């Protein structure tokens, strides 16, 4: 089985994905890291040098490659992956693939993103809290319909990684 973690930037996909894979003895791949490794470039540089559209094409190409070639995998996607091309349909229609939406509120996402803006090109330039809240709110409005198509949704606000794990195991198995 492939478990695909989806959700907004800083919703916890990479952090939670790693421990979920450990618990299940599955391989773990973070799509952002996989793209960086294969392209020998950082996401920030890909955005800067080749542009976001080029990044979105790479994202779809590598997503397809992984869904077709792997099993027993936890795959953490980038924050935008389910919302471009027909990536979400591809995930839903693939055999033996379950998608999990790690849902988090604007205040939770803000608190986490404020500490780590540098590595996320879409928010790196946002200066004030008000502007960040407005950006996340608008983005979530556009993206939630895609995220909500996931097979399982876990609300993660104020939950430890252990609590999220317990909830997910109950939902999945
Ligand atoms: N349940 C949680 N409780 C507290 N902090 C958390 C939780 N989940 C993740 N975090 C923290 O939030 C930050 C962002 O998490 P992470 O990098 O895993 O997000 P992401 O969804 O992979 O983001 P991106 O889409 O930008 O790659 C990290 O510092 C992580 O430690
Ligand atoms: O939300 C997004 O569109 C992104 C999230 C990150 O995981 C990276 O995939 C990239 O910075 C774009
Ligand atoms: Mg990540």
mmCIF file of C-alpha atoms and ligand atoms in Angstrom:
data_model
loop_
_atom_site.group_PDB
_atom_site.id
_atom_site.type_symbol
_atom_site.label_atom_id
_atom_site.label_comp_id
_atom_site.label_asym_id
_atom_site.label_seq_id
_atom_site.Cartn_x
_atom_site.Cartn_y
_atom_site.Cartn_z
ATOM 1 C CA UNK A 1 0.000 0.000 0.000
ATOM 2 C CA UNK A 2 1.026 3.606 -0.606
ATOM 3 C CA UNK A 3 -0.106 6.177 1.979
ATOM 4 C CA UNK A 4 -0.110 9.687 0.546
ATOM 5 C CA UNK A 5 -0.057 12.596 2.991
ATOM 6 C CA UNK A 6 -1.543 15.835 1.774
ATOM 7 C CA UNK A 7 -2.160 19.243 3.336
ATOM 8 C CA UNK A 8 -1.104 22.870 3.400
ATOM 9 C CA UNK A 9 2.479 24.054 3.894
ATOM 10 C CA UNK A 10 3.524 23.305 7.487
ATOM 11 C CA UNK A 11 0.567 20.991 8.172
ATOM 12 C CA UNK A 12 3.082 18.336 9.237
ATOM 13 C CA UNK A 13 3.300 16.077 6.183
ATOM 14 C CA UNK A 14 7.069 15.637 6.259
ATOM 15 C CA UNK A 15 7.369 15.371 10.046
ATOM 16 C CA UNK A 16 4.437 13.000 10.511
ATOM 17 C CA UNK A 17 5.193 11.050 7.312
ATOM 18 C CA UNK A 18 8.610 10.078 8.577
ATOM 19 C CA UNK A 19 7.309 8.603 11.849
ATOM 20 C CA UNK A 20 4.329 6.936 10.163
ATOM 21 C CA UNK A 21 6.706 5.135 7.792
ATOM 22 C CA UNK A 22 8.878 4.044 10.700
ATOM 23 C CA UNK A 23 5.884 2.632 12.558
ATOM 24 C CA UNK A 24 4.662 0.656 9.529
ATOM 25 C CA UNK A 25 8.167 -0.353 8.385
ATOM 26 C CA UNK A 26 7.437 1.337 5.069
ATOM 27 C CA UNK A 27 9.807 3.342 2.912
ATOM 28 C CA UNK A 28 9.429 7.105 3.341
ATOM 29 C CA UNK A 29 9.705 9.628 0.523
ATOM 30 C CA UNK A 30 9.063 13.346 0.751
ATOM 31 C CA UNK A 31 8.160 14.537 -2.764
ATOM 32 C CA UNK A 32 9.865 17.932 -2.260
ATOM 33 C CA UNK A 33 13.110 16.197 -1.208
ATOM 34 C CA UNK A 34 12.780 13.681 -4.056
ATOM 35 C CA UNK A 35 12.453 16.500 -6.602
ATOM 36 C CA UNK A 36 15.434 18.355 -5.095
ATOM 37 C CA UNK A 37 17.555 15.203 -5.204
ATOM 38 C CA UNK A 38 16.630 14.266 -8.769
ATOM 39 C CA UNK A 39 16.893 17.798 -10.128
ATOM 40 C CA UNK A 40 20.060 18.549 -8.112
ATOM 41 C CA UNK A 41 18.532 21.901 -7.131
ATOM 42 C CA UNK A 42 16.554 23.328 -4.219
ATOM 43 C CA UNK A 43 12.820 24.020 -4.589
ATOM 44 C CA UNK A 44 13.586 27.706 -3.977
ATOM 45 C CA UNK A 45 16.088 27.733 -6.864
ATOM 46 C CA UNK A 46 13.734 25.854 -9.193
ATOM 47 C CA UNK A 47 11.065 28.516 -8.506
ATOM 48 C CA UNK A 48 13.587 31.331 -8.935
ATOM 49 C CA UNK A 49 15.425 30.088 -12.024
ATOM 50 C CA UNK A 50 12.836 28.068 -13.974
ATOM 51 C CA UNK A 51 9.561 29.367 -12.516
ATOM 52 C CA UNK A 52 6.608 27.835 -10.692
ATOM 53 C CA UNK A 53 5.016 26.294 -13.807
ATOM 54 C CA UNK A 54 8.171 24.288 -14.455
ATOM 55 C CA UNK A 55 8.110 23.157 -10.801
ATOM 56 C CA UNK A 56 4.455 22.049 -11.139
ATOM 57 C CA UNK A 57 5.326 19.942 -14.208
ATOM 58 C CA UNK A 58 8.182 18.252 -12.346
ATOM 59 C CA UNK A 59 5.885 17.626 -9.365
ATOM 60 C CA UNK A 60 3.357 15.767 -11.561
ATOM 61 C CA UNK A 61 6.082 13.818 -13.368
ATOM 62 C CA UNK A 62 7.708 12.582 -10.139
ATOM 63 C CA UNK A 63 4.357 11.884 -8.459
ATOM 64 C CA UNK A 64 3.347 9.612 -11.354
ATOM 65 C CA UNK A 65 6.722 7.879 -11.334
ATOM 66 C CA UNK A 66 6.458 7.095 -7.614
ATOM 67 C CA UNK A 67 2.812 5.964 -7.686
ATOM 68 C CA UNK A 68 3.622 3.595 -10.532
ATOM 69 C CA UNK A 69 6.861 2.137 -9.198
ATOM 70 C CA UNK A 70 6.586 1.852 -5.408
ATOM 71 C CA UNK A 71 4.776 -0.226 -2.806
ATOM 72 C CA UNK A 72 4.770 -0.076 0.999
ATOM 73 C CA UNK A 73 5.527 3.616 0.864
ATOM 74 C CA UNK A 74 4.579 6.692 2.855
ATOM 75 C CA UNK A 75 4.692 9.596 0.415
ATOM 76 C CA UNK A 76 4.479 13.153 1.754
ATOM 77 C CA UNK A 77 3.463 15.570 -0.970
ATOM 78 C CA UNK A 78 4.260 19.240 -1.358
ATOM 79 C CA UNK A 79 1.588 21.646 -0.123
ATOM 80 C CA UNK A 80 0.347 22.370 -3.632
ATOM 81 C CA UNK A 81 0.712 18.934 -5.247
ATOM 82 C CA UNK A 82 -2.955 17.805 -5.013
ATOM 83 C CA UNK A 83 -4.174 21.114 -6.438
ATOM 84 C CA UNK A 84 -2.431 21.123 -9.826
ATOM 85 C CA UNK A 85 -2.851 19.170 -13.053
ATOM 86 C CA UNK A 86 -5.049 16.125 -12.324
ATOM 87 C CA UNK A 87 -2.800 15.003 -9.481
ATOM 88 C CA UNK A 88 -5.635 14.430 -6.979
ATOM 89 C CA UNK A 89 -7.601 12.292 -9.458
ATOM 90 C CA UNK A 90 -4.462 10.327 -10.216
ATOM 91 C CA UNK A 91 -3.992 9.630 -6.494
ATOM 92 C CA UNK A 92 -7.646 8.658 -5.983
ATOM 93 C CA UNK A 93 -7.712 6.383 -9.009
ATOM 94 C CA UNK A 94 -4.426 4.566 -8.311
ATOM 95 C CA UNK A 95 -4.614 1.012 -6.984
ATOM 96 C CA UNK A 96 -3.724 0.339 -3.349
ATOM 97 C CA UNK A 97 -3.204 4.032 -2.584
ATOM 98 C CA UNK A 98 -4.839 5.805 0.368
ATOM 99 C CA UNK A 99 -4.747 9.570 0.790
ATOM 100 C CA UNK A 100 -4.699 11.320 4.165
ATOM 101 C CA UNK A 101 -5.376 15.039 4.615
ATOM 102 C CA UNK A 102 -3.591 16.559 7.607
ATOM 103 C CA UNK A 103 -5.890 19.498 8.295
ATOM 104 C CA UNK A 104 -4.754 22.507 10.339
ATOM 105 C CA UNK A 105 -6.318 25.897 11.119
ATOM 106 C CA UNK A 106 -4.918 29.261 10.002
ATOM 107 C CA UNK A 107 -3.520 30.140 13.486
ATOM 108 C CA UNK A 108 -1.737 26.772 13.720
ATOM 109 C CA UNK A 109 -0.284 27.099 10.231
ATOM 110 C CA UNK A 110 0.745 30.713 10.889
ATOM 111 C CA UNK A 111 2.587 29.856 14.064
ATOM 112 C CA UNK A 112 4.554 27.121 12.285
ATOM 113 C CA UNK A 113 5.194 29.040 9.059
ATOM 114 C CA UNK A 114 6.456 32.145 10.851
ATOM 115 C CA UNK A 115 9.403 30.146 12.163
ATOM 116 C CA UNK A 116 10.268 28.523 8.841
ATOM 117 C CA UNK A 117 9.374 30.938 6.030
ATOM 118 C CA UNK A 118 12.831 30.858 4.425
ATOM 119 C CA UNK A 119 12.534 27.384 2.951
ATOM 120 C CA UNK A 120 9.091 28.008 1.426
ATOM 121 C CA UNK A 121 9.303 30.306 -1.613
ATOM 122 C CA UNK A 122 5.561 31.050 -1.713
ATOM 123 C CA UNK A 123 5.600 32.695 1.742
ATOM 124 C CA UNK A 124 9.232 33.797 2.084
ATOM 125 C CA UNK A 125 8.465 37.373 0.989
ATOM 126 C CA UNK A 126 5.412 37.953 3.231
ATOM 127 C CA UNK A 127 6.289 40.531 5.863
ATOM 128 C CA UNK A 128 3.472 41.004 8.391
ATOM 129 C CA UNK A 129 1.237 38.622 10.370
ATOM 130 C CA UNK A 130 -1.867 40.155 8.796
ATOM 131 C CA UNK A 131 -0.540 39.588 5.294
ATOM 132 C CA UNK A 132 0.432 36.002 6.139
ATOM 133 C CA UNK A 133 -3.038 35.288 7.610
ATOM 134 C CA UNK A 134 -4.703 36.745 4.517
ATOM 135 C CA UNK A 135 -2.451 34.735 2.187
ATOM 136 C CA UNK A 136 -3.089 31.439 4.002
ATOM 137 C CA UNK A 137 -6.843 32.111 4.209
ATOM 138 C CA UNK A 138 -7.147 32.785 0.485
ATOM 139 C CA UNK A 139 -4.918 29.859 -0.408
ATOM 140 C CA UNK A 140 -6.871 27.446 1.813
ATOM 141 C CA UNK A 141 -10.129 28.642 0.264
ATOM 142 C CA UNK A 142 -8.758 27.650 -3.150
ATOM 143 C CA UNK A 143 -7.031 24.460 -2.066
ATOM 144 C CA UNK A 144 -9.388 22.919 0.507
ATOM 145 C CA UNK A 145 -11.720 21.423 -2.139
ATOM 146 C CA UNK A 146 -8.752 19.378 -3.415
ATOM 147 C CA UNK A 147 -7.432 18.425 0.026
ATOM 148 C CA UNK A 148 -10.932 17.402 1.150
ATOM 149 C CA UNK A 149 -11.124 14.758 -1.570
ATOM 150 C CA UNK A 150 -8.655 12.638 0.463
ATOM 151 C CA UNK A 151 -9.842 9.249 1.732
ATOM 152 C CA UNK A 152 -9.191 10.242 5.369
ATOM 153 C CA UNK A 153 -9.085 13.693 7.013
ATOM 154 C CA UNK A 154 -7.358 14.204 10.377
ATOM 155 C CA UNK A 155 -7.662 17.544 12.161
ATOM 156 C CA UNK A 156 -4.276 18.153 13.742
ATOM 157 C CA UNK A 157 -4.635 21.393 15.748
ATOM 158 C CA UNK A 158 -3.243 21.018 19.263
ATOM 159 C CA UNK A 159 -2.619 17.294 18.724
ATOM 160 C CA UNK A 160 0.708 15.627 19.324
ATOM 161 C CA UNK A 161 2.229 13.470 16.598
ATOM 162 C CA UNK A 162 1.405 10.456 18.810
ATOM 163 C CA UNK A 163 -2.275 11.467 19.042
ATOM 164 C CA UNK A 164 -2.462 11.965 15.267
ATOM 165 C CA UNK A 165 -0.910 8.513 14.785
ATOM 166 C CA UNK A 166 -3.470 6.856 17.088
ATOM 167 C CA UNK A 167 -6.344 8.536 15.263
ATOM 168 C CA UNK A 168 -5.005 7.564 11.853
ATOM 169 C CA UNK A 169 -4.413 3.929 12.781
ATOM 170 C CA UNK A 170 -8.042 3.714 13.954
ATOM 171 C CA UNK A 171 -9.268 5.219 10.676
ATOM 172 C CA UNK A 172 -7.089 3.088 8.417
ATOM 173 C CA UNK A 173 -6.990 -0.382 9.877
HETATM 174 N N1 LIG B 1 1.353 17.880 15.310
HETATM 175 C C1 LIG B 1 2.300 18.811 15.403
HETATM 176 N N2 LIG B 1 2.442 19.527 16.536
HETATM 177 C C2 LIG B 1 3.388 20.494 16.647
HETATM 178 N N3 LIG B 1 4.254 20.840 15.658
HETATM 179 C C3 LIG B 1 4.160 20.160 14.511
HETATM 180 C C4 LIG B 1 3.178 19.122 14.311
HETATM 181 N N4 LIG B 1 3.316 18.645 13.050
HETATM 182 C C5 LIG B 1 4.328 19.359 12.495
HETATM 183 N N5 LIG B 1 4.836 20.261 13.369
HETATM 184 C C6 LIG B 1 5.933 21.217 13.097
HETATM 185 O O1 LIG B 1 5.494 22.105 12.067
HETATM 186 C C7 LIG B 1 6.556 22.447 11.200
HETATM 187 C C8 LIG B 1 6.161 22.136 9.753
HETATM 188 O O2 LIG B 1 6.039 20.735 9.586
HETATM 189 P P1 LIG B 1 6.442 20.010 8.219
HETATM 190 O O3 LIG B 1 7.698 20.571 7.673
HETATM 191 O O4 LIG B 1 6.357 18.543 8.508
HETATM 192 O O5 LIG B 1 5.240 20.479 7.286
HETATM 193 P P2 LIG B 1 4.938 20.093 5.778
HETATM 194 O O6 LIG B 1 3.484 19.799 5.734
HETATM 195 O O7 LIG B 1 5.869 19.033 5.315
HETATM 196 O O8 LIG B 1 5.240 21.473 5.001
HETATM 197 P P3 LIG B 1 5.615 21.698 3.444
HETATM 198 O O9 LIG B 1 4.361 21.436 2.633
HETATM 199 O O10 LIG B 1 5.968 23.139 3.344
HETATM 200 O O11 LIG B 1 6.729 20.763 3.093
HETATM 201 C C9 LIG B 1 7.790 21.651 11.680
HETATM 202 O O12 LIG B 1 8.575 22.490 12.472
HETATM 203 C C10 LIG B 1 7.174 20.543 12.535
HETATM 204 O O13 LIG B 1 8.033 20.141 13.577
HETATM 205 O O1 LIG B 2 2.176 24.904 -1.144
HETATM 206 C C1 LIG B 2 2.924 24.903 -2.147
HETATM 207 O O2 LIG B 2 2.516 25.244 -3.273
HETATM 208 C C2 LIG B 2 4.314 24.443 -1.977
HETATM 209 C C3 LIG B 2 4.671 23.736 -0.846
HETATM 210 C C4 LIG B 2 5.993 23.129 -0.639
HETATM 211 O O3 LIG B 2 5.848 21.849 -0.057
HETATM 212 C C5 LIG B 2 6.789 23.027 -1.939
HETATM 213 O O4 LIG B 2 6.309 21.976 -2.739
HETATM 214 C C6 LIG B 2 6.725 24.321 -2.701
HETATM 215 O O5 LIG B 2 7.338 25.298 -1.904
HETATM 216 C C7 LIG B 2 5.284 24.735 -3.048
HETATM 217 MG MG1 LIG B 3 7.282 18.997 3.731
#
